[in-house]
PDB file of C-alpha atoms in Angstrom:
ATOM      1  CA  UNK Q1372    -104.707  16.673  63.766  1.00  0.00           C
ATOM      2  CA  UNK Q1373    -101.822  17.770  65.721  1.00  0.00           C
ATOM      3  CA  UNK Q1374     -99.877  18.995  62.662  1.00  0.00           C
ATOM      4  CA  UNK Q1375    -103.381  21.028  61.603  1.00  0.00           C
ATOM      5  CA  UNK Q1376    -103.000  23.029  65.239  1.00  0.00           C
ATOM      6  CA  UNK Q1377     -99.369  23.310  65.016  1.00  0.00           C
ATOM      7  CA  UNK Q1378     -99.776  25.396  61.735  1.00  0.00           C
ATOM      8  CA  UNK Q1379    -101.889  27.148  62.750  1.00  0.00           C
ATOM      9  CA  UNK Q1380    -101.478  28.321  66.338  1.00  0.00           C
ATOM     10  CA  UNK Q1381     -97.604  28.731  64.327  1.00  0.00           C
ATOM     11  CA  UNK Q1382     -99.004  31.204  61.797  1.00  0.00           C
ATOM     12  CA  UNK Q1383    -100.747  32.743  64.406  1.00  0.00           C
ATOM     13  CA  UNK Q1384     -97.926  33.578  65.912  1.00  0.00           C
ATOM     14  CA  UNK Q1385     -96.565  34.930  63.141  1.00  0.00           C
ATOM     15  CA  UNK Q1386     -99.339  37.700  62.806  1.00  0.00           C
ATOM     16  CA  UNK Q1387     -98.778  38.616  66.075  1.00  0.00           C
ATOM     17  CA  UNK Q1388     -95.406  39.130  66.221  1.00  0.00           C
ATOM     18  CA  UNK Q1389     -96.203  41.050  63.547  1.00  0.00           C
ATOM     19  CA  UNK Q1390     -98.657  43.423  65.370  1.00  0.00           C
ATOM     20  CA  UNK Q1391     -96.068  44.048  68.206  1.00  0.00           C
ATOM     21  CA  UNK Q1392     -97.709  41.349  70.579  1.00  0.00           C
ATOM     22  CA  UNK Q1393     -94.407  39.530  71.385  1.00  0.00           C
ATOM     23  CA  UNK Q1394     -95.765  37.591  74.021  1.00  0.00           C
ATOM     24  CA  UNK Q1395     -99.007  36.259  72.657  1.00  0.00           C
ATOM     25  CA  UNK Q1396     -96.226  35.506  70.008  1.00  0.00           C
ATOM     26  CA  UNK Q1397     -94.314  33.966  72.306  1.00  0.00           C
ATOM     27  CA  UNK Q1398     -96.831  31.977  73.535  1.00  0.00           C
ATOM     28  CA  UNK Q1399     -98.501  30.810  70.208  1.00  0.00           C
ATOM     29  CA  UNK Q1400     -95.077  29.805  68.646  1.00  0.00           C
ATOM     30  CA  UNK Q1401     -94.121  27.307  72.234  1.00  0.00           C
ATOM     31  CA  UNK Q1402     -98.209  26.065  71.339  1.00  0.00           C
ATOM     32  CA  UNK Q1403     -97.566  25.094  68.160  1.00  0.00           C
ATOM     33  CA  UNK Q1404     -94.359  23.502  68.873  1.00  0.00           C
ATOM     34  CA  UNK Q1405     -95.582  21.776  71.657  1.00  0.00           C
ATOM     35  CA  UNK Q1406     -97.966  20.121  69.082  1.00  0.00           C
ATOM     36  CA  UNK Q1407     -95.318  19.372  66.226  1.00  0.00           C
ATOM     37  CA  UNK Q1408     -91.355  20.252  67.502  1.00  0.00           C
ATOM     38  CA  UNK Q1409     -90.007  20.140  63.802  1.00  0.00           C
ATOM     39  CA  UNK Q1410     -92.062  23.332  63.282  1.00  0.00           C
ATOM     40  CA  UNK Q1411     -89.520  25.322  61.226  1.00  0.00           C
ATOM     41  CA  UNK Q1412     -91.522  28.625  61.089  1.00  0.00           C
ATOM     42  CA  UNK Q1413     -92.552  28.245  65.045  1.00  0.00           C
ATOM     43  CA  UNK Q1414     -88.466  28.251  65.651  1.00  0.00           C
ATOM     44  CA  UNK Q1415     -87.818  31.426  63.722  1.00  0.00           C
ATOM     45  CA  UNK Q1416     -90.888  33.293  65.455  1.00  0.00           C
ATOM     46  CA  UNK Q1417     -89.654  32.724  68.196  1.00  0.00           C
ATOM     47  CA  UNK Q1418     -85.917  33.780  67.282  1.00  0.00           C
ATOM     48  CA  UNK Q1419     -87.553  37.077  65.569  1.00  0.00           C
ATOM     49  CA  UNK Q1420     -89.033  38.024  68.618  1.00  0.00           C
ATOM     50  CA  UNK Q1421     -85.975  37.594  70.741  1.00  0.00           C
ATOM     51  CA  UNK Q1422     -83.983  39.910  67.768  1.00  0.00           C
ATOM     52  CA  UNK Q1423     -86.706  42.204  68.464  1.00  0.00           C
ATOM     53  CA  UNK Q1424     -86.462  42.150  72.477  1.00  0.00           C
ATOM     54  CA  UNK Q1425     -82.342  42.756  72.084  1.00  0.00           C
ATOM     55  CA  UNK Q1426     -83.103  45.687  69.608  1.00  0.00           C
ATOM     56  CA  UNK Q1427     -85.245  47.125  72.523  1.00  0.00           C
ATOM     57  CA  UNK Q1428     -83.286  45.893  75.503  1.00  0.00           C
ATOM     58  CA  UNK Q1429     -82.660  48.633  78.264  1.00  0.00           C
ATOM     59  CA  UNK Q1430     -78.848  47.378  79.228  1.00  0.00           C
ATOM     60  CA  UNK Q1431     -75.891  45.352  77.077  1.00  0.00           C
ATOM     61  CA  UNK Q1432     -76.161  41.991  79.350  1.00  0.00           C
ATOM     62  CA  UNK Q1433     -80.286  42.052  78.281  1.00  0.00           C
ATOM     63  CA  UNK Q1434     -79.656  42.536  75.332  1.00  0.00           C
ATOM     64  CA  UNK Q1435     -77.066  40.260  74.681  1.00  0.00           C
ATOM     65  CA  UNK Q1436     -78.385  37.545  76.236  1.00  0.00           C
ATOM     66  CA  UNK Q1437     -81.958  38.264  73.846  1.00  0.00           C
ATOM     67  CA  UNK Q1438     -79.357  38.341  70.711  1.00  0.00           C
ATOM     68  CA  UNK Q1439     -78.001  35.169  71.871  1.00  0.00           C
ATOM     69  CA  UNK Q1440     -81.332  32.995  72.748  1.00  0.00           C
ATOM     70  CA  UNK Q1441     -82.275  34.641  69.314  1.00  0.00           C
ATOM     71  CA  UNK Q1442     -79.409  32.818  67.861  1.00  0.00           C
ATOM     72  CA  UNK Q1443     -80.458  29.548  68.843  1.00  0.00           C
ATOM     73  CA  UNK Q1444     -84.242  29.974  67.275  1.00  0.00           C
ATOM     74  CA  UNK Q1445     -82.537  30.782  64.415  1.00  0.00           C
ATOM     75  CA  UNK Q1446     -80.416  27.913  63.681  1.00  0.00           C
ATOM     76  CA  UNK Q1447     -83.009  25.464  64.534  1.00  0.00           C
ATOM     77  CA  UNK Q1448     -85.289  26.789  62.114  1.00  0.00           C
ATOM     78  CA  UNK Q1449     -82.869  26.757  59.405  1.00  0.00           C
ATOM     79  CA  UNK Q1450     -81.800  23.567  60.755  1.00  0.00           C
ATOM     80  CA  UNK Q1451     -85.049  22.404  59.145  1.00  0.00           C
ATOM     81  CA  UNK Q1452     -85.447  23.939  56.504  1.00  0.00           C
ATOM     82  CA  UNK Q1453     -82.148  25.011  55.455  1.00  0.00           C
ATOM     83  CA  UNK Q1454     -83.020  27.239  51.808  1.00  0.00           C
ATOM     84  CA  UNK Q1455     -86.009  29.052  53.213  1.00  0.00           C
ATOM     85  CA  UNK Q1456     -84.838  32.617  52.433  1.00  0.00           C
ATOM     86  CA  UNK Q1457     -86.820  34.516  55.022  1.00  0.00           C
ATOM     87  CA  UNK Q1458     -84.860  32.260  57.901  1.00  0.00           C
ATOM     88  CA  UNK Q1459     -81.221  32.954  56.771  1.00  0.00           C
ATOM     89  CA  UNK Q1460     -82.644  36.587  56.181  1.00  0.00           C
ATOM     90  CA  UNK Q1461     -83.493  37.152  59.817  1.00  0.00           C
ATOM     91  CA  UNK Q1462     -80.288  35.333  61.186  1.00  0.00           C
ATOM     92  CA  UNK Q1463     -78.623  38.153  58.884  1.00  0.00           C
ATOM     93  CA  UNK Q1464     -80.642  41.030  60.382  1.00  0.00           C
ATOM     94  CA  UNK Q1465     -79.724  39.666  63.988  1.00  0.00           C
ATOM     95  CA  UNK Q1466     -76.083  39.620  63.612  1.00  0.00           C
ATOM     96  CA  UNK Q1467     -76.314  43.147  62.110  1.00  0.00           C
ATOM     97  CA  UNK Q1468     -78.066  44.548  64.892  1.00  0.00           C
ATOM     98  CA  UNK Q1469     -75.354  42.620  67.458  1.00  0.00           C
ATOM     99  CA  UNK Q1470     -72.551  44.545  65.811  1.00  0.00           C
ATOM    100  CA  UNK Q1471     -71.500  41.025  64.727  1.00  0.00           C
ATOM    101  CA  UNK Q1472     -70.635  42.429  60.945  1.00  0.00           C
ATOM    102  CA  UNK Q1473     -68.597  40.075  60.417  1.00  0.00           C
ATOM    103  CA  UNK Q1474     -70.280  36.926  60.735  1.00  0.00           C
ATOM    104  CA  UNK Q1475     -73.396  39.058  59.192  1.00  0.00           C
ATOM    105  CA  UNK Q1476     -71.274  39.705  56.004  1.00  0.00           C
ATOM    106  CA  UNK Q1477     -70.283  35.593  55.617  1.00  0.00           C
ATOM    107  CA  UNK Q1478     -74.137  34.877  56.073  1.00  0.00           C
ATOM    108  CA  UNK Q1479     -75.395  37.403  53.558  1.00  0.00           C
ATOM    109  CA  UNK Q1480     -72.901  36.168  51.101  1.00  0.00           C
ATOM    110  CA  UNK Q1481     -73.350  32.698  51.703  1.00  0.00           C
ATOM    111  CA  UNK Q1482     -77.361  33.749  50.703  1.00  0.00           C
ATOM    112  CA  UNK Q1483     -76.303  35.709  47.960  1.00  0.00           C
ATOM    113  CA  UNK Q1484     -74.753  32.522  46.580  1.00  0.00           C
ATOM    114  CA  UNK Q1485     -77.841  30.984  47.396  1.00  0.00           C
ATOM    115  CA  UNK Q1486     -80.325  33.331  45.616  1.00  0.00           C
ATOM    116  CA  UNK Q1487     -78.025  35.066  42.617  1.00  0.00           C
ATOM    117  CA  UNK Q1488     -81.022  36.355  41.047  1.00  0.00           C
ATOM    118  CA  UNK Q1489     -82.579  38.051  43.773  1.00  0.00           C
ATOM    119  CA  UNK Q1490     -81.964  41.813  44.000  1.00  0.00           C
ATOM    120  CA  UNK Q1491     -82.366  42.216  47.158  1.00  0.00           C
ATOM    121  CA  UNK Q1492     -79.970  39.866  48.157  1.00  0.00           C
ATOM    122  CA  UNK Q1493     -77.215  42.342  46.499  1.00  0.00           C
ATOM    123  CA  UNK Q1494     -78.634  45.175  48.446  1.00  0.00           C
ATOM    124  CA  UNK Q1495     -78.762  43.791  52.154  1.00  0.00           C
ATOM    125  CA  UNK Q1496     -75.086  42.720  50.754  1.00  0.00           C
ATOM    126  CA  UNK Q1497     -74.341  46.424  50.152  1.00  0.00           C
ATOM    127  CA  UNK Q1498     -75.762  47.655  53.501  1.00  0.00           C
ATOM    128  CA  UNK Q1499     -73.351  44.905  55.382  1.00  0.00           C
ATOM    129  CA  UNK Q1500     -70.270  46.301  53.423  1.00  0.00           C
ATOM    130  CA  UNK Q1501     -71.159  49.809  54.221  1.00  0.00           C
ATOM    131  CA  UNK Q1502     -71.720  49.695  57.699  1.00  0.00           C
ATOM    132  CA  UNK Q1503     -67.854  47.340  57.358  1.00  0.00           C
ATOM    133  CA  UNK Q1504     -66.684  50.817  55.504  1.00  0.00           C
ATOM    134  CA  UNK Q1505     -66.247  48.403  52.431  1.00  0.00           C
ATOM    135  CA  UNK Q1506     -67.375  50.968  49.820  1.00  0.00           C
ATOM    136  CA  UNK Q1507     -65.955  49.474  46.614  1.00  0.00           C
ATOM    137  CA  UNK Q1508     -67.894  46.382  47.243  1.00  0.00           C
ATOM    138  CA  UNK Q1509     -70.592  47.882  48.697  1.00  0.00           C
ATOM    139  CA  UNK Q1510     -70.238  49.878  45.168  1.00  0.00           C
ATOM    140  CA  UNK Q1511     -70.013  46.672  43.217  1.00  0.00           C
ATOM    141  CA  UNK Q1512     -73.067  44.759  45.365  1.00  0.00           C
ATOM    142  CA  UNK Q1513     -75.398  47.514  45.195  1.00  0.00           C
ATOM    143  CA  UNK Q1514     -75.067  47.976  41.186  1.00  0.00           C
ATOM    144  CA  UNK Q1515     -75.783  44.469  41.063  1.00  0.00           C
ATOM    145  CA  UNK Q1516     -79.239  45.062  41.776  1.00  0.00           C
ATOM    146  CA  UNK Q1517     -80.838  47.372  39.340  1.00  0.00           C
ATOM    147  CA  UNK Q1518     -78.657  45.025  36.767  1.00  0.00           C
ATOM    148  CA  UNK Q1519     -81.075  41.976  37.820  1.00  0.00           C
ATOM    149  CA  UNK Q1520     -84.129  44.263  38.158  1.00  0.00           C
ATOM    150  CA  UNK Q1521     -84.061  47.789  36.786  1.00  0.00           C
ATOM    151  CA  UNK Q1522     -86.294  49.038  39.325  1.00  0.00           C
ATOM    152  CA  UNK Q1523     -85.397  47.946  42.409  1.00  0.00           C
ATOM    153  CA  UNK Q1524     -85.144  51.295  43.737  1.00  0.00           C
ATOM    154  CA  UNK Q1525     -83.061  50.039  47.203  1.00  0.00           C
ATOM    155  CA  UNK Q1526     -80.379  49.140  44.579  1.00  0.00           C
ATOM    156  CA  UNK Q1527     -79.924  52.869  43.270  1.00  0.00           C
ATOM    157  CA  UNK Q1528     -79.695  54.249  46.938  1.00  0.00           C
ATOM    158  CA  UNK Q1529     -76.936  52.053  48.343  1.00  0.00           C
ATOM    159  CA  UNK Q1530     -74.811  52.911  45.014  1.00  0.00           C
ATOM    160  CA  UNK Q1531     -75.686  56.689  45.105  1.00  0.00           C
ATOM    161  CA  UNK Q1532     -74.309  56.186  48.756  1.00  0.00           C
ATOM    162  CA  UNK Q1533     -71.685  54.354  47.986  1.00  0.00           C
ATOM    163  CA  UNK Q1534     -70.557  56.666  45.745  1.00  0.00           C
ATOM    164  CA  UNK Q1535     -70.531  59.425  47.832  1.00  0.00           C
ATOM    165  CA  UNK Q1536     -68.426  57.788  50.421  1.00  0.00           C
ATOM    166  CA  UNK Q1537     -65.840  57.022  47.525  1.00  0.00           C
ATOM    167  CA  UNK Q1538     -66.028  60.239  46.933  1.00  0.00           C
ATOM    168  CA  UNK Q1539     -67.433  60.149  42.790  1.00  0.00           C
ATOM    169  CA  UNK Q1540     -69.824  62.685  43.282  1.00  0.00           C
ATOM    170  CA  UNK Q1541     -70.649  63.593  40.089  1.00  0.00           C
ATOM    171  CA  UNK Q1542     -72.134  59.514  39.394  1.00  0.00           C
ATOM    172  CA  UNK Q1543     -73.570  60.033  43.029  1.00  0.00           C
ATOM    173  CA  UNK Q1544     -75.667  62.489  41.638  1.00  0.00           C
ATOM    174  CA  UNK Q1545     -76.859  60.792  38.684  1.00  0.00           C
ATOM    175  CA  UNK Q1546     -77.394  57.827  40.367  1.00  0.00           C
ATOM    176  CA  UNK Q1547     -79.992  59.617  42.645  1.00  0.00           C
ATOM    177  CA  UNK Q1548     -81.274  61.767  39.784  1.00  0.00           C
ATOM    178  CA  UNK Q1549     -82.058  58.472  37.615  1.00  0.00           C
ATOM    179  CA  UNK Q1550     -83.597  56.920  40.788  1.00  0.00           C
ATOM    180  CA  UNK Q1551     -86.052  59.967  41.098  1.00  0.00           C
ATOM    181  CA  UNK Q1552     -87.382  59.963  37.066  1.00  0.00           C
ATOM    182  CA  UNK Q1553     -87.506  55.998  38.041  1.00  0.00           C
ATOM    183  CA  UNK Q1554     -89.883  56.872  40.856  1.00  0.00           C
ATOM    184  CA  UNK Q1555     -91.973  59.631  38.131  1.00  0.00           C
ATOM    185  CA  UNK Q1556     -92.138  56.597  35.815  1.00  0.00           C
ATOM    186  CA  UNK Q1557     -93.824  54.482  38.518  1.00  0.00           C
ATOM    187  CA  UNK Q1558     -96.382  57.338  40.018  1.00  0.00           C
ATOM    188  CA  UNK Q1559     -94.746  57.169  42.803  1.00  0.00           C
ATOM    189  CA  UNK Q1560     -92.773  59.474  45.255  1.00  0.00           C
ATOM    190  CA  UNK Q1561     -90.089  58.947  48.011  1.00  0.00           C
ATOM    191  CA  UNK Q1562     -91.825  58.870  51.363  1.00  0.00           C
ATOM    192  CA  UNK Q1563     -88.846  59.559  53.060  1.00  0.00           C
ATOM    193  CA  UNK Q1564     -87.182  62.594  51.120  1.00  0.00           C
ATOM    194  CA  UNK Q1565     -83.834  61.321  51.298  1.00  0.00           C
ATOM    195  CA  UNK Q1566     -83.332  60.991  47.729  1.00  0.00           C
ATOM    196  CA  UNK Q1567     -84.198  64.783  47.328  1.00  0.00           C
ATOM    197  CA  UNK Q1568     -82.041  65.704  50.199  1.00  0.00           C
ATOM    198  CA  UNK Q1569     -78.951  63.536  48.809  1.00  0.00           C
ATOM    199  CA  UNK Q1570     -79.475  65.955  45.460  1.00  0.00           C
ATOM    200  CA  UNK Q1571     -79.560  69.135  47.334  1.00  0.00           C
ATOM    201  CA  UNK Q1572     -76.446  68.148  49.062  1.00  0.00           C
ATOM    202  CA  UNK Q1573     -74.688  67.076  46.100  1.00  0.00           C
ATOM    203  CA  UNK Q1574     -75.526  70.027  44.316  1.00  0.00           C
ATOM    204  CA  UNK Q1575     -74.424  72.027  46.720  1.00  0.00           C
ATOM    205  CA  UNK Q1576     -70.846  70.211  46.794  1.00  0.00           C
ATOM    206  CA  UNK Q1577     -70.676  70.611  43.490  1.00  0.00           C
ATOM    207  CA  UNK Q1578     -71.290  73.803  42.701  1.00  0.00           C
ATOM    208  CA  UNK Q1579     -74.334  73.090  40.905  1.00  0.00           C
ATOM    209  CA  UNK Q1580     -77.351  75.397  41.123  1.00  0.00           C
TER     210      UNK Q1580
END
């Protein structure tokens, strides 16, 4: 019975946080832990909501306080379920948002090693490397995503951005044009408009009409 109540409250907490109700989610997650202290999802939910509070905090000290608490909760969740992909990803996201890029990189490299066939892990690795200004490494990581899944769109976007950062504009243009063609084949459009914007910018730089 306690296990059922813990799971019910824990999943309700996830839904509440997903809707932006951080206080309600926190209350439900803590309730889940009162029924079962080793319920990893509840610890991860507490970490995620503390990360969200940190990202919107009014001051640097307040943000750092929430980030530290988030890290503690994520570590607790991971200690209980060390191979749960989402828990590990949340920890990387928190380090990234906190500006702890080298730590985020170490964690993301470990994620790639644990899940070497998942294209999103290489995309996330490329994001961290781009932020660190390691564009050649970011390019290598971004290229791996579409190699694993030809229709994994985020991989093309990051590959194009890395090529732009490296000054390889012609290759970047070809990458964004390929990305747009794939979206067209899938019957989808780019809701951000970034692909067309990059293509327009690159053509202007290359003198292509």
